[in-house]
Short mmCIF file of C-alpha atoms in Angstrom, two decimals:
data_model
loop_
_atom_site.label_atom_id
_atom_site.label_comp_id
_atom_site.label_asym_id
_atom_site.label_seq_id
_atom_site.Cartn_x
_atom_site.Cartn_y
_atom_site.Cartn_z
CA UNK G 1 0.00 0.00 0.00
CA UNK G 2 1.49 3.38 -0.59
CA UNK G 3 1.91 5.86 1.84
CA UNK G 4 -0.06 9.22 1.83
CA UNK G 5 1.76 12.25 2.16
CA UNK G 6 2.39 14.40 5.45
CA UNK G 7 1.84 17.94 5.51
CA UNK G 8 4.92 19.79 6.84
CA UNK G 9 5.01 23.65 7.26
CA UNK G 10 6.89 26.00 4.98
CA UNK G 11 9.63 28.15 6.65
CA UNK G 12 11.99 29.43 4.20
CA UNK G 13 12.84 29.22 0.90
CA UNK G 14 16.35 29.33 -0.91
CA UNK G 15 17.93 29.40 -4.17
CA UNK G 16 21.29 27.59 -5.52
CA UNK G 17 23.14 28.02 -8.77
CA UNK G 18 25.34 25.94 -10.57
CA UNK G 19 26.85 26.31 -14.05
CA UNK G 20 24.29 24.85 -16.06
CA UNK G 21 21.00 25.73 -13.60
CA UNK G 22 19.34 27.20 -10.85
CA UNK G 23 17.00 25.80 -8.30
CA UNK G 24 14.60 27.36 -5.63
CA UNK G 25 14.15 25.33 -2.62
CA UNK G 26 11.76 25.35 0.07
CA UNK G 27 12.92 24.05 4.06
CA UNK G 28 10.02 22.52 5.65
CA UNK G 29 9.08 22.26 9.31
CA UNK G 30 7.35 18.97 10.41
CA UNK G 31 5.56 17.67 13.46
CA UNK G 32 8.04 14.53 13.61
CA UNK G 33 11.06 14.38 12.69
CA UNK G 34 13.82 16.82 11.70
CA UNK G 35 13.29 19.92 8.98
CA UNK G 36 14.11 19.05 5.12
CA UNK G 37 14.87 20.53 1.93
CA UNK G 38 12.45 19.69 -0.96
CA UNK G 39 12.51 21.03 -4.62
CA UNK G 40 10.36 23.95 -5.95
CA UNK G 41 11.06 24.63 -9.88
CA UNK G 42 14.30 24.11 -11.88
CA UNK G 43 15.39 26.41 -14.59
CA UNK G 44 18.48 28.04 -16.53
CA UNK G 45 18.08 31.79 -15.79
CA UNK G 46 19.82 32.41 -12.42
CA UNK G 47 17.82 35.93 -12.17
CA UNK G 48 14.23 34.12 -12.41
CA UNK G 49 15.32 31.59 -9.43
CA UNK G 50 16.50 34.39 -7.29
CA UNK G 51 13.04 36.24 -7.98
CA UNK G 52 11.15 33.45 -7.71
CA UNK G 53 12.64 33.10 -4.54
CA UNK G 54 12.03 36.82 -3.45
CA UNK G 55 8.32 36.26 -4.56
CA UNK G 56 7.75 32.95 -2.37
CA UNK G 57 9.40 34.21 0.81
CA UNK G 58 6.84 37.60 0.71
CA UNK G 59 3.94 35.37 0.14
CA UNK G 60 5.09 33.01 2.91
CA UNK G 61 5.52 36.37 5.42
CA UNK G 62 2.02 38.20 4.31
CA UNK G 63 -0.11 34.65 4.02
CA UNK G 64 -1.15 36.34 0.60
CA UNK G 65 -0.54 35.18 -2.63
CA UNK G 66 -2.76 38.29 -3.90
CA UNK G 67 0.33 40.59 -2.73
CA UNK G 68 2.50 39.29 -5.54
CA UNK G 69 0.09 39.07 -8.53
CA UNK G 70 1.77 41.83 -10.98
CA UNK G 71 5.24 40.17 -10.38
CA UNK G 72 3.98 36.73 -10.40
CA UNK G 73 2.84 37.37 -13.79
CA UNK G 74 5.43 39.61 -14.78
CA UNK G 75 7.72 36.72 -13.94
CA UNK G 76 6.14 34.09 -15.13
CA UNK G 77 5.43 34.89 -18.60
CA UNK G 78 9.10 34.81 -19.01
CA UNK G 79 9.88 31.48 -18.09
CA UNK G 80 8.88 27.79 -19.85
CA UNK G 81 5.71 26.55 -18.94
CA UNK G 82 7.33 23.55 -16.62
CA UNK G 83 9.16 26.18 -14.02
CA UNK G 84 6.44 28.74 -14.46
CA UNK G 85 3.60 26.07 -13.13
CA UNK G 86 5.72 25.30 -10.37
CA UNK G 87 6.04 28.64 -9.04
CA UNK G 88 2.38 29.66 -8.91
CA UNK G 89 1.56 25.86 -7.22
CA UNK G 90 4.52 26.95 -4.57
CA UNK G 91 2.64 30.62 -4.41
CA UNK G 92 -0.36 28.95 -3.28
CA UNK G 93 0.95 27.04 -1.21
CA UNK G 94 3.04 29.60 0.15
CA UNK G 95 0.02 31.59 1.14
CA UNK G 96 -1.53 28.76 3.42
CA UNK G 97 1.80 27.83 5.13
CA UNK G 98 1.78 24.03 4.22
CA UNK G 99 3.57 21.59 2.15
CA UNK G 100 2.85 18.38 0.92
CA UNK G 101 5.89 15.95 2.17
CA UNK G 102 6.51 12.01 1.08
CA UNK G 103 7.46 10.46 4.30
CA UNK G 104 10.74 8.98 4.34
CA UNK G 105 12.39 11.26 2.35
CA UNK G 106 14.13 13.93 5.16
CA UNK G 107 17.23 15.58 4.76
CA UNK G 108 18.37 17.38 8.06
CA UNK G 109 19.11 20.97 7.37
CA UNK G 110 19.64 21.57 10.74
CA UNK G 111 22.97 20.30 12.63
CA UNK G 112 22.17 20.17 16.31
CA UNK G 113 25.82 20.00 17.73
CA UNK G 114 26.74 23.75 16.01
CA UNK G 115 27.69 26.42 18.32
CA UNK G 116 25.09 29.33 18.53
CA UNK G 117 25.75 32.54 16.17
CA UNK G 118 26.84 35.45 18.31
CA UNK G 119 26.94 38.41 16.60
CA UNK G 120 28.63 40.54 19.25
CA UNK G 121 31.57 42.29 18.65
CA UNK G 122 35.02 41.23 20.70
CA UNK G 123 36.13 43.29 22.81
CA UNK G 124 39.67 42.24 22.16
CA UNK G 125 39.75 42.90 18.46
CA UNK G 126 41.34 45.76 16.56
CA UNK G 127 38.49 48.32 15.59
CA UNK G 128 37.29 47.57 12.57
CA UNK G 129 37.62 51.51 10.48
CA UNK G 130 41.61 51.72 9.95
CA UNK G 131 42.68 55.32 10.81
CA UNK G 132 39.94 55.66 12.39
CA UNK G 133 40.42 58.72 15.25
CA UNK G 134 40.23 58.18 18.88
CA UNK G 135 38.35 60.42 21.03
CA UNK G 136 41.48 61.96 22.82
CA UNK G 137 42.88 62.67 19.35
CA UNK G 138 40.11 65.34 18.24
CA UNK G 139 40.34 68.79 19.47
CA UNK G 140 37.09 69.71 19.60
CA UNK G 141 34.18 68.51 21.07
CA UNK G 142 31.98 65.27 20.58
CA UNK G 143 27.74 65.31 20.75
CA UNK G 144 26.40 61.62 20.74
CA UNK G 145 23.01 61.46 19.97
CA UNK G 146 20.54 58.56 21.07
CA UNK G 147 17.16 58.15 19.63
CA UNK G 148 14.75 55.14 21.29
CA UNK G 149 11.41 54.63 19.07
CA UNK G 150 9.35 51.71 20.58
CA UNK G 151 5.59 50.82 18.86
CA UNK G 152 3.04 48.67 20.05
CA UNK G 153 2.01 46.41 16.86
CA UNK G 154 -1.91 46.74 16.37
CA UNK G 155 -2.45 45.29 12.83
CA UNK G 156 0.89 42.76 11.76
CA UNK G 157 -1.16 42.30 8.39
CA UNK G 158 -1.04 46.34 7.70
CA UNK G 159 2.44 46.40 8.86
CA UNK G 160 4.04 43.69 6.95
CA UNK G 161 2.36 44.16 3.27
CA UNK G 162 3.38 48.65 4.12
CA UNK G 163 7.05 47.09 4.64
CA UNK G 164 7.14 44.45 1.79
CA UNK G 165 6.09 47.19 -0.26
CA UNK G 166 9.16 48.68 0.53
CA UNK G 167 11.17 45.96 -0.45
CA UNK G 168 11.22 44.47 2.68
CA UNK G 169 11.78 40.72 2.65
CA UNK G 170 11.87 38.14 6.24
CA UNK G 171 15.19 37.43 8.03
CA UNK G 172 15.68 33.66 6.98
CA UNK G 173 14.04 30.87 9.18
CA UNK G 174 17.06 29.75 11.13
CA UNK G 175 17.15 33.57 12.04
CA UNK G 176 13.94 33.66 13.42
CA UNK G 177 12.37 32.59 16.71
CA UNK G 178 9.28 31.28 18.42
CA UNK G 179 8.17 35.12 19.32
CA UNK G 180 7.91 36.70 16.22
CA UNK G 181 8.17 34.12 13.50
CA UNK G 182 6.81 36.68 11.05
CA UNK G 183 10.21 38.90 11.71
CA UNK G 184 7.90 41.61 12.39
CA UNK G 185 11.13 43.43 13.58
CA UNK G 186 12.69 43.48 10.45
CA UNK G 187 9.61 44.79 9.04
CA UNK G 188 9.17 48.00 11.85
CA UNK G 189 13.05 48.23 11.25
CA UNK G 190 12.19 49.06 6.88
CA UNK G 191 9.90 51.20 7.93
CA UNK G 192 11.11 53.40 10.49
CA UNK G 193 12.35 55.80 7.90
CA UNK G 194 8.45 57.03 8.93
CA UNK G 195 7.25 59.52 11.72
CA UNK G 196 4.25 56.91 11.64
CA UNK G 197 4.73 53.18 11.33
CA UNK G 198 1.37 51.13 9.42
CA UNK G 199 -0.32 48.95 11.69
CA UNK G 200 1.45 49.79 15.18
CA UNK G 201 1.21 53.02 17.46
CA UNK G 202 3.78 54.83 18.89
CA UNK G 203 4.45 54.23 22.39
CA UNK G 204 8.02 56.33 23.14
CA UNK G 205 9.64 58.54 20.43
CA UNK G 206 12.71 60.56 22.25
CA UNK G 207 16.21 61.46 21.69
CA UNK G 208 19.13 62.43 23.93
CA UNK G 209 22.29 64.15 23.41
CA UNK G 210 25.29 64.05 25.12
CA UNK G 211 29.07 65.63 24.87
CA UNK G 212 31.71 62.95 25.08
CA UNK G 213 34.32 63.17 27.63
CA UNK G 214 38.23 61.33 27.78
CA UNK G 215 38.12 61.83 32.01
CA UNK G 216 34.55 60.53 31.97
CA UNK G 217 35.79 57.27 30.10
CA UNK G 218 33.91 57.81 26.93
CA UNK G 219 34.85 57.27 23.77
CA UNK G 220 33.92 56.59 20.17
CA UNK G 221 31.92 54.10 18.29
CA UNK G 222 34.91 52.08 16.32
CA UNK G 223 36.95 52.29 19.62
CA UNK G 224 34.62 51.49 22.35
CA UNK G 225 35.29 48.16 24.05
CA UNK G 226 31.28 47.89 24.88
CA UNK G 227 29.06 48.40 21.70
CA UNK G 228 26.98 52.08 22.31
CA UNK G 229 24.39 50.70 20.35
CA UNK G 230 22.94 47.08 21.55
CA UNK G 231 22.69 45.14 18.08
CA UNK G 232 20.20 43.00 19.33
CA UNK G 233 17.18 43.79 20.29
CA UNK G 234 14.97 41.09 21.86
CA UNK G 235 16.79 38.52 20.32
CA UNK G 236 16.79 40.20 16.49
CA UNK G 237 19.46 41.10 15.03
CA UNK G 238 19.35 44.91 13.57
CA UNK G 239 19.27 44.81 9.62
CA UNK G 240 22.37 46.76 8.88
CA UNK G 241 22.12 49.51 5.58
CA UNK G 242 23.17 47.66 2.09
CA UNK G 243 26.54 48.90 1.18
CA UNK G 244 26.76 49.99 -2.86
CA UNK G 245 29.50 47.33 -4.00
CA UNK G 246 33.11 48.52 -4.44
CA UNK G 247 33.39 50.40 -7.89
CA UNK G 248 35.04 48.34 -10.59
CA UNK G 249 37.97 49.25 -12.06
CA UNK G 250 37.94 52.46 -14.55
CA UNK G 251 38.15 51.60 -18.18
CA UNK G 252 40.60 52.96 -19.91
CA UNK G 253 38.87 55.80 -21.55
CA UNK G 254 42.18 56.83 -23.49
CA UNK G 255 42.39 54.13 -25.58
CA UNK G 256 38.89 53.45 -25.73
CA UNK G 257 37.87 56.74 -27.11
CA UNK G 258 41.53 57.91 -28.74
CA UNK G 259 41.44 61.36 -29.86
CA UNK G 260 41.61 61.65 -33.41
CA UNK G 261 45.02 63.41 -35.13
CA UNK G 262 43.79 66.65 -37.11
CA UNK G 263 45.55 70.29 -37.80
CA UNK G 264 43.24 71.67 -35.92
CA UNK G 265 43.95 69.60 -32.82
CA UNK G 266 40.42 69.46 -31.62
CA UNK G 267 40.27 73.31 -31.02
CA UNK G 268 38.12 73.88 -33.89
CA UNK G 269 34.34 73.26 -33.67
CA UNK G 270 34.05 73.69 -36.85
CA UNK G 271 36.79 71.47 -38.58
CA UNK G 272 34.85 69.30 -41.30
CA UNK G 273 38.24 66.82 -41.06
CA UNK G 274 37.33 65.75 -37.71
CA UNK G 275 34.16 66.71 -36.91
CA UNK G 276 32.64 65.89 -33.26
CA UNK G 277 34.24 63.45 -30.85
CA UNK G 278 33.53 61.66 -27.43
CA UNK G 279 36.26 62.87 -26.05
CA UNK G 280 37.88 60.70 -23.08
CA UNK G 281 37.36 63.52 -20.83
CA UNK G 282 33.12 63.16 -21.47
CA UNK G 283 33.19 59.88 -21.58
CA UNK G 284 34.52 59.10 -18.63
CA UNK G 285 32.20 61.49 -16.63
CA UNK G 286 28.86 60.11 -18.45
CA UNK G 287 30.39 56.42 -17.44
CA UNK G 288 30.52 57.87 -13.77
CA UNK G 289 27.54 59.41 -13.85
CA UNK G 290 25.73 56.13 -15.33
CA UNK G 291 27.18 53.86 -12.40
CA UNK G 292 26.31 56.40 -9.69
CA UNK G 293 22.58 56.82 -10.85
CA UNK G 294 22.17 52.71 -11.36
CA UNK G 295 23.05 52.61 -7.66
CA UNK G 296 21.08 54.70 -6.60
CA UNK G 297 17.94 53.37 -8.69
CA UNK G 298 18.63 49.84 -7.10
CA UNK G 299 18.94 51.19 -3.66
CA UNK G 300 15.60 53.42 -4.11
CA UNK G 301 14.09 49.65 -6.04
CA UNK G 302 14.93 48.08 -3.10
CA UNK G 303 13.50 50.50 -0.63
CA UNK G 304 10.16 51.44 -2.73
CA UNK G 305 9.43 47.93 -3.42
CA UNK G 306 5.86 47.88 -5.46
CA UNK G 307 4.88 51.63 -3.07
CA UNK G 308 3.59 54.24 -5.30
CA UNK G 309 5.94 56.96 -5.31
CA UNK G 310 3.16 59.36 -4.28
CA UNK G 311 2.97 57.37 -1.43
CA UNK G 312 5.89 57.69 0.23
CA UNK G 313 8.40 60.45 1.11
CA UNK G 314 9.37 61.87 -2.17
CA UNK G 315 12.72 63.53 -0.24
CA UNK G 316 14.15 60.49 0.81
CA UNK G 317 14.69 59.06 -3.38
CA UNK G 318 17.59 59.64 -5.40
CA UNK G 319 16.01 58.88 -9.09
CA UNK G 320 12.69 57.71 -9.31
CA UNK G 321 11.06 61.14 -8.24
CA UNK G 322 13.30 62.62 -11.29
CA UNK G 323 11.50 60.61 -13.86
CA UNK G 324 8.09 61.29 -15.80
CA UNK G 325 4.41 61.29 -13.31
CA UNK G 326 3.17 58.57 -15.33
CA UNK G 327 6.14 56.34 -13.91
CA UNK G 328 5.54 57.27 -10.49
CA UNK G 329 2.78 53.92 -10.12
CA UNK G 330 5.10 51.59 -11.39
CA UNK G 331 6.09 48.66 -9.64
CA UNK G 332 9.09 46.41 -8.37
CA UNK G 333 10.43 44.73 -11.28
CA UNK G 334 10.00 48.12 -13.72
CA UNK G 335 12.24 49.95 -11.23
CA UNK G 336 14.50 47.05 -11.41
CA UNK G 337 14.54 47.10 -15.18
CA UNK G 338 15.33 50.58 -15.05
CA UNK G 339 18.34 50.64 -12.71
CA UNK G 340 19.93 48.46 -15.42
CA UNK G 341 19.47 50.71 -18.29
CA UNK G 342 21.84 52.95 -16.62
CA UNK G 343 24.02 50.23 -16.11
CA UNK G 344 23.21 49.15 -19.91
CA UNK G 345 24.82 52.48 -21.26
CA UNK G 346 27.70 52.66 -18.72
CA UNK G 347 28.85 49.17 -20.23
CA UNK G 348 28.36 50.67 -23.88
CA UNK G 349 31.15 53.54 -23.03
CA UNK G 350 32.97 50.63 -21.29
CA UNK G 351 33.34 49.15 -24.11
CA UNK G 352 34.14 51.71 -26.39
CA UNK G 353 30.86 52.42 -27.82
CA UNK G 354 28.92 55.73 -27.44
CA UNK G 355 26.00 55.50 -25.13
CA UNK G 356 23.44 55.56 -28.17
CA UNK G 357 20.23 54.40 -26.39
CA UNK G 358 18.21 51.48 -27.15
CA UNK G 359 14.99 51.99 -25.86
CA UNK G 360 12.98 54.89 -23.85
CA UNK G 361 14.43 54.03 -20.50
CA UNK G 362 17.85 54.25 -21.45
CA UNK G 363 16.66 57.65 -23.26
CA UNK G 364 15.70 59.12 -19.82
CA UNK G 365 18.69 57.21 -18.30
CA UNK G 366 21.27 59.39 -20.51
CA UNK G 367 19.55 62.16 -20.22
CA UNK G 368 19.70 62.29 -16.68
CA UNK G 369 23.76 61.62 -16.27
CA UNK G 370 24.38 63.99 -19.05
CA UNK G 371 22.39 66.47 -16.32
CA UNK G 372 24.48 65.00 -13.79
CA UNK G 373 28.15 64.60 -15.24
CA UNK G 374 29.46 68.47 -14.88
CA UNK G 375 28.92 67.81 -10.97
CA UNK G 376 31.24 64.86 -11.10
CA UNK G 377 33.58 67.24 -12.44
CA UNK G 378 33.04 69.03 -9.91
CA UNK G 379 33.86 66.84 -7.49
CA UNK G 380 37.64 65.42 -8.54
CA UNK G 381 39.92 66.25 -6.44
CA UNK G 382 43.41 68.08 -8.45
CA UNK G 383 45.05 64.67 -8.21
CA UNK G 384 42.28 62.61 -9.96
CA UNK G 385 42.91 60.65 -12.41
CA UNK G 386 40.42 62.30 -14.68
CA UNK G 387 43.44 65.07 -15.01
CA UNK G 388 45.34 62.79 -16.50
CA UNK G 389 43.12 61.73 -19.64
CA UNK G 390 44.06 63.57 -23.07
CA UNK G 391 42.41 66.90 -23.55
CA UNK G 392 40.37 68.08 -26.78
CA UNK G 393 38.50 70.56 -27.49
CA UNK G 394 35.26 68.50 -27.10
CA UNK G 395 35.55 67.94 -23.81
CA UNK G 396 32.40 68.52 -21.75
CA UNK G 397 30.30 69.61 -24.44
CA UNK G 398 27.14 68.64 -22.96
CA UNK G 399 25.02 70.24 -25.93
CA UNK G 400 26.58 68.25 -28.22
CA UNK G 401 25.67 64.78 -26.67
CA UNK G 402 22.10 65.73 -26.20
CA UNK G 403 22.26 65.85 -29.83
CA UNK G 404 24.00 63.46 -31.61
CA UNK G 405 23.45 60.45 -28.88
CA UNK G 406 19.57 60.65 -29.06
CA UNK G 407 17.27 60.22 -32.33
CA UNK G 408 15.08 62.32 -30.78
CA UNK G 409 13.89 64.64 -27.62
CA UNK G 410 10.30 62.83 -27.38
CA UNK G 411 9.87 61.45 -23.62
CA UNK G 412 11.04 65.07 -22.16
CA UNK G 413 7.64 65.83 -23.33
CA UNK G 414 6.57 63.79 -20.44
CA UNK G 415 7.14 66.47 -18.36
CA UNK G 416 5.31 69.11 -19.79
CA UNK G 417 1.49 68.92 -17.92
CA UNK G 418 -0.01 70.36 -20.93
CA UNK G 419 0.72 67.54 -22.99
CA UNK G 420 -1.04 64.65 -20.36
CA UNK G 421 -1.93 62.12 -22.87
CA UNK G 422 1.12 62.06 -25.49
CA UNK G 423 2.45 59.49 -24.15
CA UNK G 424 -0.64 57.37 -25.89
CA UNK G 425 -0.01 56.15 -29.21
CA UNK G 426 -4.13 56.89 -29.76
CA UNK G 427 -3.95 60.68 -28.88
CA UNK G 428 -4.10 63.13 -31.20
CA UNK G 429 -1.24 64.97 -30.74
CA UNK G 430 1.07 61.57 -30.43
CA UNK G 431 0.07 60.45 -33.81
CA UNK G 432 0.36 63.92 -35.15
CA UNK G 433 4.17 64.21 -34.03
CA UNK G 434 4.57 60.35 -34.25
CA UNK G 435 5.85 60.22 -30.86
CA UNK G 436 4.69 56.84 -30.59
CA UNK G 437 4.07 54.70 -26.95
CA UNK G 438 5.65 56.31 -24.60
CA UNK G 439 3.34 54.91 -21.53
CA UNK G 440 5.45 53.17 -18.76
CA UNK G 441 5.11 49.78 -19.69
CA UNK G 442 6.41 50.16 -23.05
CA UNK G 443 9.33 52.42 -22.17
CA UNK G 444 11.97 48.48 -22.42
CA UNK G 445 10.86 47.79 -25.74
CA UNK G 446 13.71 47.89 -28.06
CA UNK G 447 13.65 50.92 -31.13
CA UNK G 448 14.57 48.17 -33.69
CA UNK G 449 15.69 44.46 -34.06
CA UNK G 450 19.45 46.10 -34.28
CA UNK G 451 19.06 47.22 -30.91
CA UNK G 452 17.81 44.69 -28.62
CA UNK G 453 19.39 43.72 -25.64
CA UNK G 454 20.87 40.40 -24.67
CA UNK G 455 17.87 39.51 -22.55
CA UNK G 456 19.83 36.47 -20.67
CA UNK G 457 22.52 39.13 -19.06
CA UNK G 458 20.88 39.81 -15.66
CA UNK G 459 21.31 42.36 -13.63
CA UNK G 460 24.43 43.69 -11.60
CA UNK G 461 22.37 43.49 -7.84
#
C-alpha cells in the first residue's frame, strides 16, 4: 500500500546556482522528525530563481498570494511553462503555510551540535575603520546622539504588506524565533524611515544628546570596548544599511575613445576633417555618472518595493522622483529594469561604444547623467585621475551629446502637464508628431531588431 503524504510547514525558501542551472528550494518544518529541503522549480536563468525566490518568501511572510500578482505574472510569462507552473503551485501554497511531504524522504538541514551565532563584537579585536580617530585625538568637542522609538504592533497584516512594499523581505528561518516568526522586527526596522509606522502606534519617540568626555571614560563608536548601540534587540538582530559594491575598475577611456590626429587639434568646432568626438574627458564622466545613478535606482528599487511613489516620502529618493508622473505607479520589477538601463549604457562607453540608447528608458537614463556629469567634475579632487586623460577641445560639451546620442527629444515631453496624454499612441497629438508609446510599460521595448538587448545578461544586484 502506498503511503499518503504528510503535511509539513513551509519556513523558508532558498535558491542555488550551478553552471548549467538554478533551483529554488523550500525548508520545511514537520511535526516529527527533523526539517528538510524539498525542490520547488528548476530552470536556466539564475535571475528568475533568485526572484522566484524573493516572490515565495513575501507570500510566505504576508499569508497572501494576492500581494504578488503583478510580479507573479510579470515573472512568469518569461519562463517555460514547466518552471512557471511550479512557481504559482509553490505561491499557493506559500500563502496557506503548508507543504505536501513524502514520508521517508528527510534531509536534516539543521545540525544540532553547532555552536550558537553570536553576533557581538570582541572586545579584544582591533576596531574595525583603519585610521579611524580616537576620542582623545580630536580637538574639539563630541555630541552623541541617542534616539529610542518603541511601537506597540496593532495590525501585523497592515504592517508587513506597508514594509514588503518597501522591499522588505523576512530574516531567513534559522534567524527567526518562536516570538515573532513573522520577523515583524525586520519589518518596523524598513519602515522606520516614517514619523508613523502602518499597523502599530507609537508608544516612546525621544532622543538624547550628550558631549563625550576622555576623564569621563567615553569614547567613540569604532573604539569602544562595549558596543553604544545594543545590536540586538529582543533577540533580532538589527538589519544593517546595504553597502553599494566597491566600484570596478575604470576603463581605460584613453584608448577606448583615442582622440583623433587633425591640424586643428580638436580646437576647432568647426573642422569638417574631424568633426565631433567623445572625447575621453566626457566619456569618462557620463560612465561615472551612469554607475552612480544605477546605484542609486537599485537602492531606491529596493527601498520602494511595489509603493507608489506618491505614497511615500518623495525627499528620501535619489532617481525615481526625477522621472516622468506617469512612472511614479510603477512597480518592483519596472524599477528594477530601469536601474539596469543605466548600467546598460555605462557598459556601452565601457566598451568603447557611445551610449546611443536602445529603448525609452535608457533615453531618460542618458539624459539624466548627461544632467548629472558636470557635478562629477566638480567633485575630482586636483590629483584625480580624470586630469590625466588627453584633452580636446570637445571635452564637456554637454550640448553636443544631447544631440548626436539621441534620435530624438520625445519622452522630455513627459514632463510638460499640458501635454497629459502624449504618451498614448491613440492621442491626437502623439500620432500627429509620431511620438509613438511612450506609456510606462512600453518604455523596455527595443527601437529596432538592431538594438535589442541580450535579454539572458541579468542584472548587476
Amino acid at each position: 500500500m502506498t503511503s499518503s503524504p504528510t503535511v509539513a510547514r513551509a519556513i523558508e525558501f532558498l535558491c542555488e546556482h550551478t553552471s548549467s542551472k538554478s533551483r529554488v528550494l523550500a525548508l520545511l518544518a514537520h511535526d516529527y522528525g527533523p526539517s528538510s529541503l524539498t525542490a520547488v522549480l528548476t530552470c536556466k536563468n539564475p535571475e528568475h530563481a533568485f526572484e522566484a525566490t524573493g516572490i515565495l518568501r513575501r507570500v510566505l511572510a504576508l499569508r497572501d498570494a494576492a500581494a504578488v500578482d503583478d510580479e507573479l505574472t510579470a515573472l512568469t510569462a518569461q519562463m517555460p511553462d514547466a518552471p512557471a507552473g511550479s512557481l504559482r503551485q509553490a505561491v499557493t501554497r506559500a500563502a496557506s503555510g503548508t507543504w505536501p511531504a513524502e514520508p521517508g524522504t528527510l534531509l536534516t538541514a539543521t545540525d544540532p551540535d553547532s555552536e550558537p551565532f553570536d553576533d557581538e563584537p570582541d572586545s579584544s579585536a582591533a576596531p574595525a575603520a583603519a585610521g579611524h580617530p580616537r576620542l582623545k585625538d580630536l580637538p574639539g568637542k563630541v555630541v552623541r546622539i541617542t534616539h529610542l522609538r518603541e511601537f506597540h504592533i496593532t495590525d501585523e497584516d497592515a504592517l508587513l504588506h506597508a514594509a514588503a512594499r518597501r522591499g522588505w523581505e523576512p530574516l531567513p528561518a534559522s534567524e527567526l524565533g518562536d516570538d515573532d516568526p513573522r520577523d515583524l522586527a525586520g519589518a518596523v526596522i524598513t519602515l522606520t524611515e516614517d514619523s508613523d509606522v502602518t499597523g502599530s502606534q507609537t508608544l516612546e519617540d525621544q532622543s538624547s544628546a550628550e558631549v563625550l568626555s576622555v576623564e569621563d571614560g567615553d569614547e567613540l563608536a569604532d573604539w569602544s570596548a562595549a558596543p553604544v548601540v545594543t545590536r540586538f534587540v529582543h533577540g533580532w538582530r538589527l538589519r544593517q544599511q546595504r553597502k553599494r559594491p566597491a566600484a570596478s575598475e575604470q576603463p581605460n577611456f584613453a584608448a577606448l575613445f583615442a582622440v583623433r590626429d587633425c591640424p586643428c587639434k580638436g580646437e576647432d568646432p568647426d573642422c569638417e576633417e574631424c568633426g565631433w568626438q567623445l572625447t575621453p574627458r566626457t566619456a569618462d564622466l557620463l560612465h561615472t555618472a551612469l554607475v552612480l545613478l544605477a546605484d542609486q535606482a537599485y537602492d531606491d528599487a529596493h527601498r520602494l518595493g511595489d509603493q507608489f511613489l506618491p505614497d511615500a516620502d518623495a525627499t528620501t529618493w535619489e532617481v525615481f522622483d526625477r522621472l516622468p508622473p506617469l512612472t511614479w505607479t510603477a512597480d518592483h520589477r519596472w524599477r528594477r529594469r530601469m536601474a539596469r538601463a543605466f548600467d546598460d549604457l555605462a557598459a556601452d562607453l565601457a566598451r568603447g561604444k557611445w551610449p546611443e540608447p536602445t529603448c525609452t528608458a535608457e533615453e531618460m537614463a542618458l539624459h539624466l547623467a548627461i544632467e548629472d556629469a558636470p557635478t562629477h567634475l566638480e567633485d575630482r579632487p586636483p590629483t584625480d585621475p580624470h586630469h590625466t586623460l588627453p584633452e580636446h577641445g570637445d571635452d564637456y560639451s554637454w550640448d553636443d551629446c544631447s544631440d548626436l546620442l539621441f534620435q530624438d527629444h520625445d519622452v522630455l515631453m513627459l514632463f510638460d502637464p499640458k501635454l497629459g496624454g502624449i504618451a498614448d499612441r491613440e492621442d491626437l497629438a502623439n500620432q500627429s508628431m509620431g511620438v509613438g508609446d511612450l506609456r510606462a510599460a512600453a518604455w523596455f521595448e527595443p527601437f529596432g531588431s538592431h538594438s535589442v538587448r541580450d535579454p539572458g545578461r541579468g542584472f548587476r544586484r
